[in-house]
């Protein structure tokens, strides 16, 4: 990653491949951004779209830190941010 990413401490990668998009990846991405903003992490966390990560049968897929999250649902995102992002903030 380039220098423009140096200011971020946390990264959430959301697959935007075909199957994940069909399974709601765009909404997952928006919800992660909203949740990070609401928890005061907008300046230190970044949500990044990725191409297919190869786990299409488990769509939608996100990666937070070293954790692969599969079949992510919007209502899980507050707990994901609390558990995997805020605990390391
Ligand atoms: S489309 Fe997301 S894992 Fe393939």
PDB file of C-alpha atoms and ligand atoms in Angstrom:
ATOM      1  CA  UNK A   1       0.000   0.000   0.000  1.00  0.00           C
ATOM      2  CA  UNK A   2       1.116   3.530  -0.675  1.00  0.00           C
ATOM      3  CA  UNK A   3       1.874   6.346   1.730  1.00  0.00           C
ATOM      4  CA  UNK A   4      -1.702   7.574   1.585  1.00  0.00           C
ATOM      5  CA  UNK A   5      -2.599   4.556   3.725  1.00  0.00           C
ATOM      6  CA  UNK A   6       0.016   5.217   6.404  1.00  0.00           C
ATOM      7  CA  UNK A   7      -2.445   7.232   8.494  1.00  0.00           C
ATOM      8  CA  UNK A   8      -4.827   4.289   8.864  1.00  0.00           C
ATOM      9  CA  UNK A   9      -4.499   1.778  11.687  1.00  0.00           C
ATOM     10  CA  UNK A  10      -7.347  -0.517  10.680  1.00  0.00           C
ATOM     11  CA  UNK A  11      -8.400  -1.965   7.375  1.00  0.00           C
ATOM     12  CA  UNK A  12     -11.624  -3.705   6.434  1.00  0.00           C
ATOM     13  CA  UNK A  13     -11.538  -5.422   3.060  1.00  0.00           C
ATOM     14  CA  UNK A  14     -14.891  -6.199   1.487  1.00  0.00           C
ATOM     15  CA  UNK A  15     -15.018  -8.452  -1.533  1.00  0.00           C
ATOM     16  CA  UNK A  16     -16.775  -6.816  -4.456  1.00  0.00           C
ATOM     17  CA  UNK A  17     -16.612  -9.791  -6.772  1.00  0.00           C
ATOM     18  CA  UNK A  18     -19.712 -10.885  -8.651  1.00  0.00           C
ATOM     19  CA  UNK A  19     -21.050 -13.381  -6.119  1.00  0.00           C
ATOM     20  CA  UNK A  20     -20.412 -11.146  -3.128  1.00  0.00           C
ATOM     21  CA  UNK A  21     -22.139  -8.235  -4.849  1.00  0.00           C
ATOM     22  CA  UNK A  22     -25.131 -10.479  -5.520  1.00  0.00           C
ATOM     23  CA  UNK A  23     -25.126 -11.316  -1.824  1.00  0.00           C
ATOM     24  CA  UNK A  24     -25.144  -7.717  -0.618  1.00  0.00           C
ATOM     25  CA  UNK A  25     -21.467  -6.709  -0.509  1.00  0.00           C
ATOM     26  CA  UNK A  26     -22.254  -3.083  -1.349  1.00  0.00           C
ATOM     27  CA  UNK A  27     -24.550  -2.815   1.671  1.00  0.00           C
ATOM     28  CA  UNK A  28     -21.961  -4.574   3.841  1.00  0.00           C
ATOM     29  CA  UNK A  29     -19.358  -2.075   2.738  1.00  0.00           C
ATOM     30  CA  UNK A  30     -21.653   0.884   3.486  1.00  0.00           C
ATOM     31  CA  UNK A  31     -22.546  -0.540   6.883  1.00  0.00           C
ATOM     32  CA  UNK A  32     -18.875  -0.990   7.826  1.00  0.00           C
ATOM     33  CA  UNK A  33     -18.170   2.634   6.832  1.00  0.00           C
ATOM     34  CA  UNK A  34     -21.179   3.878   8.794  1.00  0.00           C
ATOM     35  CA  UNK A  35     -20.301   1.852  11.878  1.00  0.00           C
ATOM     36  CA  UNK A  36     -16.648   2.930  11.851  1.00  0.00           C
ATOM     37  CA  UNK A  37     -17.711   6.557  11.545  1.00  0.00           C
ATOM     38  CA  UNK A  38     -20.232   6.247  14.378  1.00  0.00           C
ATOM     39  CA  UNK A  39     -17.570   4.735  16.622  1.00  0.00           C
ATOM     40  CA  UNK A  40     -15.133   7.571  15.951  1.00  0.00           C
ATOM     41  CA  UNK A  41     -12.811   5.525  13.757  1.00  0.00           C
ATOM     42  CA  UNK A  42     -13.312   7.367  10.487  1.00  0.00           C
ATOM     43  CA  UNK A  43      -9.826   8.916  10.569  1.00  0.00           C
ATOM     44  CA  UNK A  44      -8.018   5.718  11.528  1.00  0.00           C
ATOM     45  CA  UNK A  45      -9.917   3.008   9.660  1.00  0.00           C
ATOM     46  CA  UNK A  46     -10.456   2.430   5.981  1.00  0.00           C
ATOM     47  CA  UNK A  47     -12.870   0.190   4.115  1.00  0.00           C
ATOM     48  CA  UNK A  48     -11.407  -1.135   0.891  1.00  0.00           C
ATOM     49  CA  UNK A  49     -13.137  -2.986  -1.929  1.00  0.00           C
ATOM     50  CA  UNK A  50     -11.358  -6.035  -3.261  1.00  0.00           C
ATOM     51  CA  UNK A  51     -11.768  -8.256  -6.263  1.00  0.00           C
ATOM     52  CA  UNK A  52     -12.927 -11.839  -5.785  1.00  0.00           C
ATOM     53  CA  UNK A  53     -11.118 -13.456  -2.866  1.00  0.00           C
ATOM     54  CA  UNK A  54     -11.886 -16.993  -4.024  1.00  0.00           C
ATOM     55  CA  UNK A  55     -14.442 -17.887  -1.384  1.00  0.00           C
ATOM     56  CA  UNK A  56     -17.518 -17.169  -3.497  1.00  0.00           C
ATOM     57  CA  UNK A  57     -19.620 -19.961  -1.980  1.00  0.00           C
ATOM     58  CA  UNK A  58     -19.350 -18.152   1.368  1.00  0.00           C
ATOM     59  CA  UNK A  59     -20.378 -14.730   0.047  1.00  0.00           C
ATOM     60  CA  UNK A  60     -20.424 -12.009   1.118  1.00  0.00           C
ATOM     61  CA  UNK A  61     -16.842 -12.066   2.347  1.00  0.00           C
ATOM     62  CA  UNK A  62     -14.926  -9.475   4.365  1.00  0.00           C
ATOM     63  CA  UNK A  63     -11.478  -9.482   5.925  1.00  0.00           C
ATOM     64  CA  UNK A  64     -10.825  -7.568   9.130  1.00  0.00           C
ATOM     65  CA  UNK A  65      -7.244  -7.761  10.305  1.00  0.00           C
ATOM     66  CA  UNK A  66      -6.343 -11.439  10.065  1.00  0.00           C
ATOM     67  CA  UNK A  67      -9.939 -12.611  10.299  1.00  0.00           C
ATOM     68  CA  UNK A  68     -11.848 -13.895   7.289  1.00  0.00           C
ATOM     69  CA  UNK A  69     -15.555 -13.278   7.737  1.00  0.00           C
ATOM     70  CA  UNK A  70     -17.989 -15.176   5.582  1.00  0.00           C
ATOM     71  CA  UNK A  71     -21.713 -14.899   4.956  1.00  0.00           C
ATOM     72  CA  UNK A  72     -21.536 -11.497   6.633  1.00  0.00           C
ATOM     73  CA  UNK A  73     -24.852  -9.945   7.554  1.00  0.00           C
ATOM     74  CA  UNK A  74     -25.408  -6.225   8.112  1.00  0.00           C
ATOM     75  CA  UNK A  75     -26.710  -6.780  11.620  1.00  0.00           C
ATOM     76  CA  UNK A  76     -23.410  -8.476  12.596  1.00  0.00           C
ATOM     77  CA  UNK A  77     -21.283  -5.474  11.714  1.00  0.00           C
ATOM     78  CA  UNK A  78     -21.577  -3.520  15.008  1.00  0.00           C
ATOM     79  CA  UNK A  79     -20.316  -6.572  16.913  1.00  0.00           C
ATOM     80  CA  UNK A  80     -17.577  -7.184  14.339  1.00  0.00           C
ATOM     81  CA  UNK A  81     -16.325  -3.613  14.691  1.00  0.00           C
ATOM     82  CA  UNK A  82     -16.500  -3.839  18.490  1.00  0.00           C
ATOM     83  CA  UNK A  83     -14.692  -7.157  18.604  1.00  0.00           C
ATOM     84  CA  UNK A  84     -12.146  -6.951  15.837  1.00  0.00           C
ATOM     85  CA  UNK A  85     -11.483  -3.246  15.353  1.00  0.00           C
ATOM     86  CA  UNK A  86     -12.155  -1.443  18.637  1.00  0.00           C
ATOM     87  CA  UNK A  87     -10.328  -4.020  20.727  1.00  0.00           C
ATOM     88  CA  UNK A  88      -7.183  -3.061  18.825  1.00  0.00           C
ATOM     89  CA  UNK A  89      -7.830   0.699  18.756  1.00  0.00           C
TER      90      UNK A  89
HETATM   91  S1  LIG B   1     -17.044 -12.897  -5.358  1.00  0.00           S
HETATM   92 FE1  LIG B   1     -16.441 -12.586  -3.293  1.00  0.00          FE
HETATM   93  S2  LIG B   1     -15.250 -14.320  -2.883  1.00  0.00           S
HETATM   94 FE2  LIG B   1     -15.657 -14.483  -4.990  1.00  0.00          FE
END
